[in-house]
Amino acid sequence: MDRGELLLSRSLLLTGLGTVGAYGCGVESLRRALAAAAPGEELVEVDTAAGFHRAGGARRAFLASRLGPGALREWLAPGEARRMSPPSKLAVAAARMALRAAGREDARCGDVAAGVTVATAFGPSSYSEALLRQILFEGPEATSPFYFTESVANAPAAQIAILCRAQGPSVTLCQREAGALLAVGHAAGEVAAGRMPLALAGTVEEMSPLLHAVLDRYGALARPGVDGGEVARPFDRRRNGFLAAEGATLAVLEPEEPVRARGAVPLARVLAWGNAFDPTAPRTGWGSGAGRLARSLRRSLDRAGVAVEAIDRIVSGASGARGGDRLEAELLRAVWGDRALPPVVAPKAIVGEYGGGFLGAAVLAAGGAPCGRPPGCEEPDPALGIVLSGGAPLPPPACTLVTSLAAGGAAAWLVLGAP
Amino acid sequence: MSGFGWGVAPLWEGLCAGRCTIGPFGRFDHRMHRTHVAAEVAAAPEEIAGRPGWHRLSLADRFAVAAAVEGMRQAGLPVPLPQDVEAGVFWGSSTGGMWEAEGFFRDFVGDRRRSRVGDLASHQVNAPGDAVARLVGAGGPVQTVSSACASGALAVGAALEALRAGTVDVALAGGSDSLCQLTYAGFNALRSVSESPCRPFRAGRSGLSIGEGGALLVLEPLERVLARGAQPLAVLAGAGAACDAHHMTAPDPSGQGAAAALEAALRDAGLAPADVDFVNAHGTGTPLNDAAEWNALQRVFGTRAGMVPVTATKALLGHLLGSSGAIEAVATVLCLQHGMLHPVPSAAASAAESVEEAEPAAAVPVALVADQPLPFPAVRAAVSTSLAFGGSNAALVFARWTAASSS
């Protein structure tokens, strides 16, 4: 048996999930948001007082900060929180939720050398901004060592390791919108190869006003309509950008044997993972390499022994980005060829881009949680040929493909099986 | 790419000469900063800077792209690669294009009319690795590790796993970071920066020195290298990682986490500590880091620790942060390839100190390779260690390539 076969021979289970976002704190709040499929009060006005935003540009985002300062109190003592940046707080809270859900009552990793893999697209943006203000406008002597320590991209992963006693490899990945799935795939590979008995994997993002404004100036965000509303419309002909989000989602991955031995009920089975790159993509956009990405995706499925026909649900990373959704549609159609696609859901319209809501939604959807079609997606783009599922409730899937393509060329996918 | 210049040849020449590149620098006005030395990379020579699109790249991107061009040329691989070659890029970076982002930020916050949002395009941490992938036409996995100072080594480890799992035929693994105000002021705020060039493992050492640059390894399965008639430079035998889970900035003084990473790497390589002939230490020159690292080395090598030659590339190049693990991997490969260990200068140490007085004086002294390169024609294997903020530790094991290695 070569090493590649070894990787695929060990059954991996997802045994715990923790999430916090604009939808609330905990998996049940995310589940409710997905079922309702109608972003309402979660979509809040970004603070525009600093004047970063342009006139007529996007103003709203899914902000976890709307939950208020006490929202994480159950998961993070004030004495711990005061030493953390906003993303570190979100990540530690989500990690503790995930460990508790996986049956670790003390929300610690115990004696095993657990690994931590966390993705972030932009790092702790508010602390980086504060630090730059000090250095550039007040002078280097004003630099806060605390801001510096917590401005590094791996601060959330490090805080998780310290507070959850995770002494295995600690890895932070930055690959924009592909990061969340990449992190889970990376951790899955480590657990499958036997290098760690347990892994915490997921993503965290903070959406500061400055970052939001810059994304808008790039033309990435959904523009306000005539009624002032901002709507993400995945695969819809009217799509004009995504809704940004902040939050954190962490999942616990373990090999099957110890999970079954302790009688725990897993959330999902990780059947396959992979990632690829489209070198035709410009630095901040999407390319034209759907065919090559499709070959990579098929290769991942082949290596895992998953037939395309066996996939009965797609949780698409389509976000309402014009170029991104086009490439995603071309990728899916290239993989399925003449065959009809299974039902497709696109939860980024409900939870936003970044912050892990998508990852949490994918895990819940693979376990049979309903994910409705949000308003704003009623006019599928005929050029894309993807119609989001809606209307009648779907039966629980047996095999779910989860995809996420990043601006700049990266792409990642997971295949999750029913537990 | 390092303070020695653009390319592997000046790097190896400078390393063997034991010449320190840390000194006064001109990237930004540092009069108001606490310290005034760094290891800066000079402007690229025209044959490199004349590449199409060069001016649109951040410094970190430029280091990455130049390293990729040189690495691919040395490996005898075409750029771009044919589409039937599954290539992956595994990159380490702490701050990506932060130097350029600082300029954008100053304009955007200070005078918005002067800022161009398009300038931010290559400022993301993943930009250098993506730039390499675009250059070589990589269609396989591309992932950027940003685990502070362990990023480069973790990226090389991830590449090794991808090769073993068969998900890539060729992996380009490395890292790049550029000197910027954020890291310079940040480490100074922590009082971690030395006012003079760093002195790893020396008594009286007072901190690290910031450097910049980029480095890359082209990794392929042995069968593929031999089949196309290429000559390996060294064998990447194993990788390991572990976390202190102790403190955000201070290492676990016991060295337990770093030792766990080193032991994992040796286990992965199928080697025993006795098989290791030298160590390229993380060796930042901070009092706490070097002490913890030395404890880790003693945990792993036991009574033999004081006899294993130790070199510390940072003494010459400064700390390349997210790229340090990558350039120190390159330095380790060069030492193995040439059968020669590069020295660290003792000139920077005070006259009262000597190699024998290197830390920790109370226990076994570190066997630093000082001033003169150490010929070691029979060298077999070496480890390169990386210890980062947040307690993220990584270790790489390299073995010397000989014809017998193929069996």
Short mmCIF file of N, CA, C and O in Angstrom, two decimals, chain A residues 3-4 7 51-52 129 131-133 135-137 140-141 143 145 148-149 152-155 158-159 161-162 165-176 182 186 195 210 214 217-218 275-277 279 281-284 292 295-296 299 303 408, chain B residues 32-33 56 83 86 102 105-106 108-109 112 117-118 120-122 124 126 130 133-134 137-148 154 161 164-167 181-182 185-187 189-190 241-249 268 389-390 392:
data_model
loop_
_atom_site.label_atom_id
_atom_site.label_comp_id
_atom_site.label_asym_id
_atom_site.label_seq_id
_atom_site.Cartn_x
_atom_site.Cartn_y
_atom_site.Cartn_z
N ARG A 3 1.60 5.45 0.10
CA ARG A 3 1.16 6.44 1.07
C ARG A 3 -0.19 7.09 0.67
O ARG A 3 -1.03 7.38 1.50
N GLY A 4 -0.36 7.26 -0.64
CA GLY A 4 -1.61 7.85 -1.10
C GLY A 4 -2.80 6.97 -0.76
O GLY A 4 -3.84 7.44 -0.28
N LEU A 7 -3.61 7.17 2.85
CA LEU A 7 -4.37 8.35 3.21
C LEU A 7 -5.87 8.11 3.09
O LEU A 7 -6.66 8.60 3.86
N GLY A 51 -15.09 57.35 7.05
CA GLY A 51 -15.10 57.93 5.71
C GLY A 51 -14.37 57.12 4.66
O GLY A 51 -14.02 57.63 3.59
N PHE A 52 -14.13 55.84 4.94
CA PHE A 52 -13.45 54.99 3.96
C PHE A 52 -14.35 54.65 2.78
O PHE A 52 -13.89 54.36 1.69
N GLU A 129 -4.64 47.55 11.34
CA GLU A 129 -4.92 48.96 11.05
C GLU A 129 -4.49 49.85 12.22
O GLU A 129 -3.84 50.88 12.02
N LEU A 131 -2.28 49.22 14.44
CA LEU A 131 -0.81 49.21 14.52
C LEU A 131 -0.20 50.16 13.48
O LEU A 131 0.71 50.93 13.79
N LEU A 132 -0.73 50.10 12.27
CA LEU A 132 -0.20 50.99 11.22
C LEU A 132 -0.46 52.45 11.55
O LEU A 132 0.36 53.32 11.27
N ARG A 133 -1.62 52.72 12.13
CA ARG A 133 -1.90 54.12 12.54
C ARG A 133 -0.85 54.58 13.55
O ARG A 133 -0.35 55.71 13.46
N ILE A 135 2.23 53.40 14.03
CA ILE A 135 3.58 53.48 13.46
C ILE A 135 3.71 54.66 12.50
O ILE A 135 4.67 55.43 12.56
N LEU A 136 2.73 54.79 11.62
CA LEU A 136 2.86 55.76 10.53
C LEU A 136 2.43 57.17 10.92
O LEU A 136 2.92 58.14 10.36
N PHE A 137 1.49 57.29 11.87
CA PHE A 137 0.97 58.62 12.16
C PHE A 137 1.36 59.14 13.54
O PHE A 137 1.38 60.34 13.77
N PRO A 140 6.95 55.41 15.55
CA PRO A 140 7.23 54.03 15.93
C PRO A 140 7.25 53.79 17.44
O PRO A 140 6.93 52.70 17.90
N GLU A 141 7.59 54.84 18.21
CA GLU A 141 7.65 54.62 19.66
C GLU A 141 6.26 54.35 20.23
O GLU A 141 6.14 53.81 21.34
N THR A 143 4.17 52.28 19.09
CA THR A 143 3.72 50.93 18.70
C THR A 143 3.39 50.08 19.93
O THR A 143 4.21 49.94 20.84
N PRO A 145 3.02 46.67 21.73
CA PRO A 145 3.42 45.27 21.57
C PRO A 145 2.23 44.32 21.52
O PRO A 145 2.26 43.30 20.84
N PHE A 148 0.80 44.33 18.07
CA PHE A 148 1.69 43.61 17.16
C PHE A 148 1.52 42.10 17.32
O PHE A 148 1.34 41.37 16.34
N THR A 149 1.54 41.65 18.54
CA THR A 149 1.43 40.21 18.79
C THR A 149 0.13 39.65 18.22
O THR A 149 0.10 38.56 17.67
N VAL A 152 -0.59 39.30 13.97
CA VAL A 152 -0.05 38.27 13.08
C VAL A 152 -1.17 37.32 12.68
O VAL A 152 -2.10 37.07 13.45
N ALA A 153 -1.07 36.82 11.47
CA ALA A 153 -2.16 35.99 10.93
C ALA A 153 -2.40 34.74 11.77
O ALA A 153 -3.53 34.25 11.85
N ASN A 154 -1.35 34.24 12.40
CA ASN A 154 -1.53 32.98 13.15
C ASN A 154 -1.91 33.20 14.61
O ASN A 154 -1.92 32.23 15.39
N ALA A 155 -2.24 34.43 15.00
CA ALA A 155 -2.64 34.66 16.39
C ALA A 155 -3.86 33.82 16.79
O ALA A 155 -3.85 33.20 17.87
N ALA A 158 -2.80 30.26 17.35
CA ALA A 158 -1.95 30.15 18.54
C ALA A 158 -2.79 30.24 19.81
O ALA A 158 -2.56 29.48 20.76
N GLN A 159 -3.75 31.14 19.82
CA GLN A 159 -4.60 31.26 21.02
C GLN A 159 -5.42 29.99 21.23
O GLN A 159 -5.62 29.55 22.37
N ALA A 161 -4.46 27.00 20.36
CA ALA A 161 -3.52 25.99 20.86
C ALA A 161 -3.25 26.19 22.35
O ALA A 161 -3.23 25.23 23.12
N ILE A 162 -3.07 27.45 22.75
CA ILE A 162 -2.74 27.72 24.16
C ILE A 162 -3.93 27.38 25.06
O ILE A 162 -3.78 26.67 26.06
N ARG A 165 -5.04 23.62 24.75
CA ARG A 165 -3.92 22.69 24.94
C ARG A 165 -3.75 21.77 23.73
O ARG A 165 -3.72 20.54 23.85
N ALA A 166 -3.64 22.37 22.58
CA ALA A 166 -3.42 21.61 21.34
C ALA A 166 -1.93 21.65 21.03
O ALA A 166 -1.41 22.69 20.63
N GLN A 167 -1.23 20.55 21.21
CA GLN A 167 0.22 20.54 21.10
C GLN A 167 0.75 19.90 19.83
O GLN A 167 1.95 19.66 19.70
N GLY A 168 -0.16 19.62 18.91
CA GLY A 168 0.28 19.12 17.60
C GLY A 168 0.62 20.29 16.70
O GLY A 168 0.71 21.44 17.15
N PRO A 169 0.83 20.04 15.41
CA PRO A 169 1.17 21.11 14.47
C PRO A 169 0.14 22.24 14.48
O PRO A 169 -1.06 21.99 14.51
N SER A 170 0.62 23.47 14.46
CA SER A 170 -0.25 24.64 14.41
C SER A 170 0.01 25.36 13.09
O SER A 170 1.11 25.85 12.86
N VAL A 171 -0.98 25.38 12.23
CA VAL A 171 -0.78 25.89 10.88
C VAL A 171 -1.87 26.91 10.55
O VAL A 171 -3.04 26.67 10.79
N THR A 172 -1.45 28.04 10.01
CA THR A 172 -2.40 29.04 9.53
C THR A 172 -2.25 29.17 8.01
O THR A 172 -1.13 29.31 7.51
N LEU A 173 -3.35 29.08 7.31
CA LEU A 173 -3.33 29.13 5.86
C LEU A 173 -4.04 30.39 5.37
O LEU A 173 -5.07 30.78 5.93
N CYS A 174 -3.48 31.02 4.36
CA CYS A 174 -4.10 32.20 3.75
C CYS A 174 -4.31 31.91 2.27
O CYS A 174 -3.34 31.92 1.50
N GLN A 175 -5.50 31.61 1.87
CA GLN A 175 -5.77 31.38 0.46
C GLN A 175 -7.16 31.91 0.12
O GLN A 175 -7.95 31.24 -0.53
N ARG A 176 -7.43 33.07 0.65
CA ARG A 176 -8.68 33.78 0.40
C ARG A 176 -9.91 32.89 0.54
O ARG A 176 -10.05 32.19 1.52
N LEU A 182 -9.66 24.43 2.37
CA LEU A 182 -8.24 24.05 2.34
C LEU A 182 -7.79 23.63 3.74
O LEU A 182 -7.07 22.63 3.91
N HIS A 186 -6.40 20.06 4.70
CA HIS A 186 -5.05 19.91 5.26
C HIS A 186 -5.10 19.09 6.54
O HIS A 186 -4.32 18.15 6.73
N ARG A 195 -0.61 11.37 11.62
CA ARG A 195 0.33 12.29 12.27
C ARG A 195 -0.30 13.04 13.44
O ARG A 195 0.41 13.66 14.22
N LEU A 210 -12.51 49.31 7.31
CA LEU A 210 -11.51 49.58 6.27
C LEU A 210 -11.47 48.44 5.26
O LEU A 210 -11.48 48.67 4.04
N VAL A 214 -12.42 48.62 1.28
CA VAL A 214 -11.46 48.25 0.23
C VAL A 214 -12.07 47.19 -0.69
O VAL A 214 -11.94 47.27 -1.92
N ARG A 217 -14.35 48.92 -2.97
CA ARG A 217 -13.66 49.70 -4.01
C ARG A 217 -13.09 48.79 -5.10
O ARG A 217 -12.85 49.23 -6.22
N TYR A 218 -12.85 47.54 -4.76
CA TYR A 218 -12.46 46.57 -5.78
C TYR A 218 -13.64 46.12 -6.64
O TYR A 218 -13.46 45.40 -7.62
N ASN A 275 -7.36 20.38 -3.59
CA ASN A 275 -7.32 21.77 -3.97
C ASN A 275 -6.47 21.92 -5.22
O ASN A 275 -5.68 21.03 -5.56
N ALA A 276 -6.66 23.00 -5.90
CA ALA A 276 -6.00 23.21 -7.19
C ALA A 276 -5.87 24.71 -7.43
O ALA A 276 -6.27 25.52 -6.60
N PHE A 277 -5.33 25.03 -8.58
CA PHE A 277 -5.09 26.45 -8.89
C PHE A 277 -5.36 26.68 -10.36
O PHE A 277 -5.06 25.82 -11.20
N PRO A 279 -4.06 28.95 -13.07
CA PRO A 279 -3.02 29.97 -13.33
C PRO A 279 -3.44 31.03 -14.33
O PRO A 279 -2.72 32.00 -14.53
N ALA A 281 -5.93 32.90 -13.77
CA ALA A 281 -6.63 33.93 -12.98
C ALA A 281 -5.73 35.14 -12.76
O ALA A 281 -4.56 35.00 -12.44
N PRO A 282 -6.29 36.33 -12.89
CA PRO A 282 -5.53 37.53 -12.49
C PRO A 282 -5.44 37.58 -10.97
O PRO A 282 -6.08 36.79 -10.28
N ARG A 283 -4.67 38.53 -10.46
CA ARG A 283 -4.38 38.53 -9.03
C ARG A 283 -5.62 38.67 -8.15
O ARG A 283 -5.67 38.15 -7.04
N THR A 284 -6.62 39.39 -8.63
CA THR A 284 -7.80 39.59 -7.78
C THR A 284 -9.10 39.20 -8.49
O THR A 284 -10.17 39.62 -8.09
N ARG A 292 -9.36 22.70 -16.56
CA ARG A 292 -8.24 22.15 -15.79
C ARG A 292 -8.62 21.93 -14.32
O ARG A 292 -8.22 20.94 -13.71
N ARG A 295 -10.54 18.76 -14.12
CA ARG A 295 -9.67 17.56 -14.13
C ARG A 295 -9.12 17.29 -12.73
O ARG A 295 -9.06 16.15 -12.28
N SER A 296 -8.74 18.36 -12.04
CA SER A 296 -8.21 18.19 -10.68
C SER A 296 -9.29 17.67 -9.73
O SER A 296 -9.03 16.81 -8.90
N ARG A 299 -9.92 14.11 -10.36
CA ARG A 299 -8.80 13.32 -9.85
C ARG A 299 -8.96 13.08 -8.34
O ARG A 299 -8.73 11.99 -7.84
N ARG A 303 -9.37 9.37 -6.72
CA ARG A 303 -8.44 8.87 -5.71
C ARG A 303 -9.19 8.41 -4.46
O ARG A 303 -8.76 7.50 -3.77
N GLY A 408 -8.13 35.14 -7.56
CA GLY A 408 -6.68 34.96 -7.62
C GLY A 408 -6.26 33.59 -8.10
O GLY A 408 -5.09 33.38 -8.43
N MET B 32 13.36 57.37 13.99
CA MET B 32 12.49 57.36 15.17
C MET B 32 12.28 55.94 15.73
O MET B 32 11.56 55.77 16.71
N HIS B 33 12.85 54.95 15.07
CA HIS B 33 12.74 53.59 15.60
C HIS B 33 13.80 53.38 16.68
O HIS B 33 14.78 54.13 16.78
N ARG B 56 4.79 45.67 -11.30
CA ARG B 56 3.49 45.53 -10.62
C ARG B 56 3.58 44.61 -9.40
O ARG B 56 2.61 44.45 -8.67
N GLN B 83 1.12 21.29 -19.14
CA GLN B 83 -0.09 21.10 -18.33
C GLN B 83 -0.24 19.70 -17.78
O GLN B 83 -0.98 19.48 -16.82
N GLU B 86 1.59 17.80 -12.95
CA GLU B 86 0.81 18.34 -11.83
C GLU B 86 1.76 19.03 -10.86
O GLU B 86 2.54 18.37 -10.16
N GLU B 102 1.74 49.44 3.40
CA GLU B 102 1.95 50.59 4.28
C GLU B 102 1.84 51.91 3.50
O GLU B 102 1.26 52.88 3.98
N PHE B 105 -1.79 52.47 2.80
CA PHE B 105 -2.51 52.86 4.01
C PHE B 105 -2.24 54.33 4.34
O PHE B 105 -3.16 55.08 4.69
N ARG B 106 -0.99 54.72 4.22
CA ARG B 106 -0.63 56.11 4.54
C ARG B 106 -1.43 57.06 3.65
O ARG B 106 -1.99 58.05 4.11
N PHE B 108 -4.25 56.29 1.88
CA PHE B 108 -5.70 56.09 1.97
C PHE B 108 -6.26 56.78 3.20
O PHE B 108 -7.33 57.38 3.16
N VAL B 109 -5.53 56.66 4.30
CA VAL B 109 -6.00 57.28 5.54
C VAL B 109 -5.65 58.76 5.56
O VAL B 109 -6.42 59.59 6.05
N ARG B 112 -6.84 60.51 0.68
CA ARG B 112 -7.44 59.46 -0.15
C ARG B 112 -7.21 59.69 -1.64
O ARG B 112 -7.14 58.75 -2.42
N VAL B 117 -6.49 51.96 -5.16
CA VAL B 117 -6.84 50.69 -4.54
C VAL B 117 -6.23 49.51 -5.32
O VAL B 117 -5.93 48.47 -4.75
N GLY B 118 -6.00 49.71 -6.60
CA GLY B 118 -5.40 48.65 -7.40
C GLY B 118 -4.01 48.26 -6.90
O GLY B 118 -3.54 47.14 -7.12
N LEU B 120 -3.24 47.57 -4.09
CA LEU B 120 -3.32 46.55 -3.05
C LEU B 120 -3.34 45.13 -3.61
O LEU B 120 -3.30 44.17 -2.85
N ALA B 121 -3.40 45.01 -4.93
CA ALA B 121 -3.64 43.70 -5.53
C ALA B 121 -2.63 42.65 -5.09
O ALA B 121 -2.96 41.49 -4.94
N SER B 122 -1.39 43.04 -4.91
CA SER B 122 -0.41 42.02 -4.54
C SER B 122 0.03 42.16 -3.09
O SER B 122 1.10 41.73 -2.72
N GLN B 124 -1.69 40.93 -0.48
CA GLN B 124 -2.17 39.88 0.40
C GLN B 124 -1.07 38.87 0.68
O GLN B 124 -0.13 38.71 -0.09
N ASN B 126 -1.14 35.76 0.50
CA ASN B 126 -1.05 34.66 -0.48
C ASN B 126 -0.50 35.11 -1.83
O ASN B 126 -0.29 34.27 -2.72
N ASP B 130 0.95 32.75 -4.99
CA ASP B 130 0.11 32.77 -6.19
C ASP B 130 0.92 33.24 -7.40
O ASP B 130 0.73 32.74 -8.52
N ALA B 133 2.86 30.42 -8.70
CA ALA B 133 1.97 29.47 -9.38
C ALA B 133 1.61 29.97 -10.77
O ALA B 133 1.59 29.20 -11.74
N ARG B 134 1.34 31.26 -10.87
CA ARG B 134 1.00 31.85 -12.17
C ARG B 134 2.19 31.78 -13.12
O ARG B 134 2.04 31.47 -14.30
N GLY B 137 2.69 28.15 -14.17
CA GLY B 137 1.48 27.52 -14.69
C GLY B 137 1.04 26.35 -13.84
O GLY B 137 0.53 25.34 -14.36
N ALA B 138 1.22 26.47 -12.54
CA ALA B 138 0.84 25.37 -11.65
C ALA B 138 -0.67 25.20 -11.59
O ALA B 138 -1.38 26.17 -11.38
N GLY B 139 -1.13 23.99 -11.76
CA GLY B 139 -2.56 23.71 -11.68
C GLY B 139 -2.91 22.86 -10.49
O GLY B 139 -4.07 22.53 -10.26
N GLY B 140 -1.90 22.48 -9.73
CA GLY B 140 -2.15 21.64 -8.56
C GLY B 140 -2.37 22.47 -7.32
O GLY B 140 -2.69 23.66 -7.40
N PRO B 141 -2.20 21.88 -6.16
CA PRO B 141 -2.43 22.61 -4.92
C PRO B 141 -1.53 23.83 -4.80
O PRO B 141 -0.34 23.76 -5.11
N VAL B 142 -2.10 24.93 -4.37
CA VAL B 142 -1.33 26.12 -4.05
C VAL B 142 -1.78 26.57 -2.68
O VAL B 142 -2.96 26.85 -2.47
N GLN B 143 -0.87 26.57 -1.73
CA GLN B 143 -1.28 27.00 -0.40
C GLN B 143 -0.20 27.83 0.27
O GLN B 143 0.98 27.52 0.20
N THR B 144 -0.66 28.91 0.89
CA THR B 144 0.26 29.80 1.60
C THR B 144 0.09 29.60 3.09
O THR B 144 -1.01 29.70 3.62
N VAL B 145 1.20 29.28 3.72
CA VAL B 145 1.22 29.12 5.18
C VAL B 145 1.65 30.47 5.78
O VAL B 145 2.65 31.04 5.35
N SER B 146 0.90 30.94 6.75
CA SER B 146 1.29 32.17 7.44
C SER B 146 1.31 31.91 8.94
O SER B 146 0.48 32.43 9.69
N SER B 147 2.23 31.08 9.34
CA SER B 147 2.41 30.76 10.76
C SER B 147 3.67 31.44 11.26
O SER B 147 4.61 30.79 11.75
N ALA B 148 3.73 32.74 11.06
CA ALA B 148 4.85 33.57 11.51
C ALA B 148 6.18 32.95 11.04
O ALA B 148 6.31 32.57 9.88
N LEU B 154 7.08 25.04 7.46
CA LEU B 154 5.80 24.32 7.36
C LEU B 154 5.38 24.15 5.90
O LEU B 154 4.82 23.12 5.53
N GLU B 161 4.55 16.26 1.96
CA GLU B 161 3.38 15.40 2.10
C GLU B 161 2.61 15.27 0.80
O GLU B 161 2.10 14.21 0.46
N ARG B 164 4.48 12.87 -1.38
CA ARG B 164 4.31 11.49 -0.92
C ARG B 164 2.92 10.95 -1.22
O ARG B 164 2.76 9.78 -1.54
N ALA B 165 1.93 11.82 -1.07
CA ALA B 165 0.55 11.39 -1.33
C ALA B 165 0.27 11.26 -2.82
O ALA B 165 -0.79 10.77 -3.21
N GLY B 166 1.19 11.73 -3.63
CA GLY B 166 1.01 11.61 -5.08
C GLY B 166 0.09 12.66 -5.65
O GLY B 166 -0.35 12.52 -6.79
N THR B 167 -0.23 13.70 -4.90
CA THR B 167 -1.12 14.72 -5.46
C THR B 167 -0.37 15.71 -6.35
O THR B 167 -1.01 16.47 -7.07
N GLN B 181 7.87 48.48 7.88
CA GLN B 181 7.82 49.19 9.16
C GLN B 181 7.05 48.41 10.22
O GLN B 181 7.37 48.47 11.40
N LEU B 182 6.00 47.71 9.77
CA LEU B 182 5.15 47.02 10.74
C LEU B 182 5.95 45.99 11.54
O LEU B 182 5.90 45.95 12.77
N ALA B 185 8.91 47.87 13.58
CA ALA B 185 8.44 48.54 14.79
C ALA B 185 7.84 47.55 15.77
O ALA B 185 7.97 47.70 16.99
N GLY B 186 7.16 46.53 15.25
CA GLY B 186 6.51 45.55 16.13
C GLY B 186 7.52 44.78 16.98
O GLY B 186 7.36 44.67 18.21
N PHE B 187 8.55 44.26 16.34
CA PHE B 187 9.56 43.52 17.12
C PHE B 187 10.32 44.46 18.04
O PHE B 187 10.74 44.06 19.13
N ALA B 189 8.92 47.01 19.49
CA ALA B 189 8.02 47.25 20.62
C ALA B 189 8.12 46.12 21.63
O ALA B 189 7.92 46.34 22.84
N LEU B 190 8.41 44.93 21.14
CA LEU B 190 8.58 43.79 22.05
C LEU B 190 9.98 43.77 22.68
O LEU B 190 10.29 42.86 23.45
N ALA B 241 6.22 18.86 12.96
CA ALA B 241 5.76 20.11 13.56
C ALA B 241 5.07 19.81 14.88
O ALA B 241 4.54 18.71 15.09
N ALA B 242 5.09 20.78 15.75
CA ALA B 242 4.41 20.67 17.04
C ALA B 242 4.26 22.07 17.62
O ALA B 242 4.97 22.99 17.20
N CYS B 243 3.35 22.21 18.55
CA CYS B 243 3.11 23.54 19.13
C CYS B 243 3.42 23.53 20.63
O CYS B 243 3.08 22.58 21.33
N ASP B 244 4.04 24.62 21.09
CA ASP B 244 4.30 24.76 22.52
C ASP B 244 2.99 24.82 23.32
O ASP B 244 2.93 24.36 24.45
N ALA B 245 1.98 25.50 22.73
CA ALA B 245 0.73 25.77 23.46
C ALA B 245 1.04 26.40 24.81
O ALA B 245 0.50 26.02 25.85
N HIS B 246 1.92 27.37 24.78
CA HIS B 246 2.47 27.92 26.02
C HIS B 246 2.22 29.42 26.15
O HIS B 246 1.67 29.88 27.14
N HIS B 247 2.61 30.20 25.14
CA HIS B 247 2.53 31.66 25.25
C HIS B 247 2.57 32.24 23.83
O HIS B 247 3.14 31.63 22.93
N MET B 248 1.98 33.42 23.67
CA MET B 248 1.94 34.01 22.33
C MET B 248 3.33 34.38 21.80
O MET B 248 3.61 34.25 20.61
N THR B 249 4.20 34.90 22.66
CA THR B 249 5.49 35.35 22.15
C THR B 249 6.68 34.62 22.76
O THR B 249 7.71 34.49 22.12
N ASP B 268 9.75 10.86 10.90
CA ASP B 268 9.24 10.92 9.53
C ASP B 268 10.33 10.53 8.53
O ASP B 268 10.05 9.90 7.50
N PHE B 389 6.32 32.65 16.67
CA PHE B 389 5.28 33.28 17.50
C PHE B 389 4.15 32.28 17.71
O PHE B 389 3.76 31.58 16.78
N GLY B 390 3.62 32.27 18.89
CA GLY B 390 2.50 31.38 19.15
C GLY B 390 2.93 29.96 19.40
O GLY B 390 2.10 29.07 19.51
N SER B 392 4.53 27.88 17.44
CA SER B 392 4.48 26.96 16.30
C SER B 392 5.90 26.56 15.91
O SER B 392 6.70 27.40 15.48
#
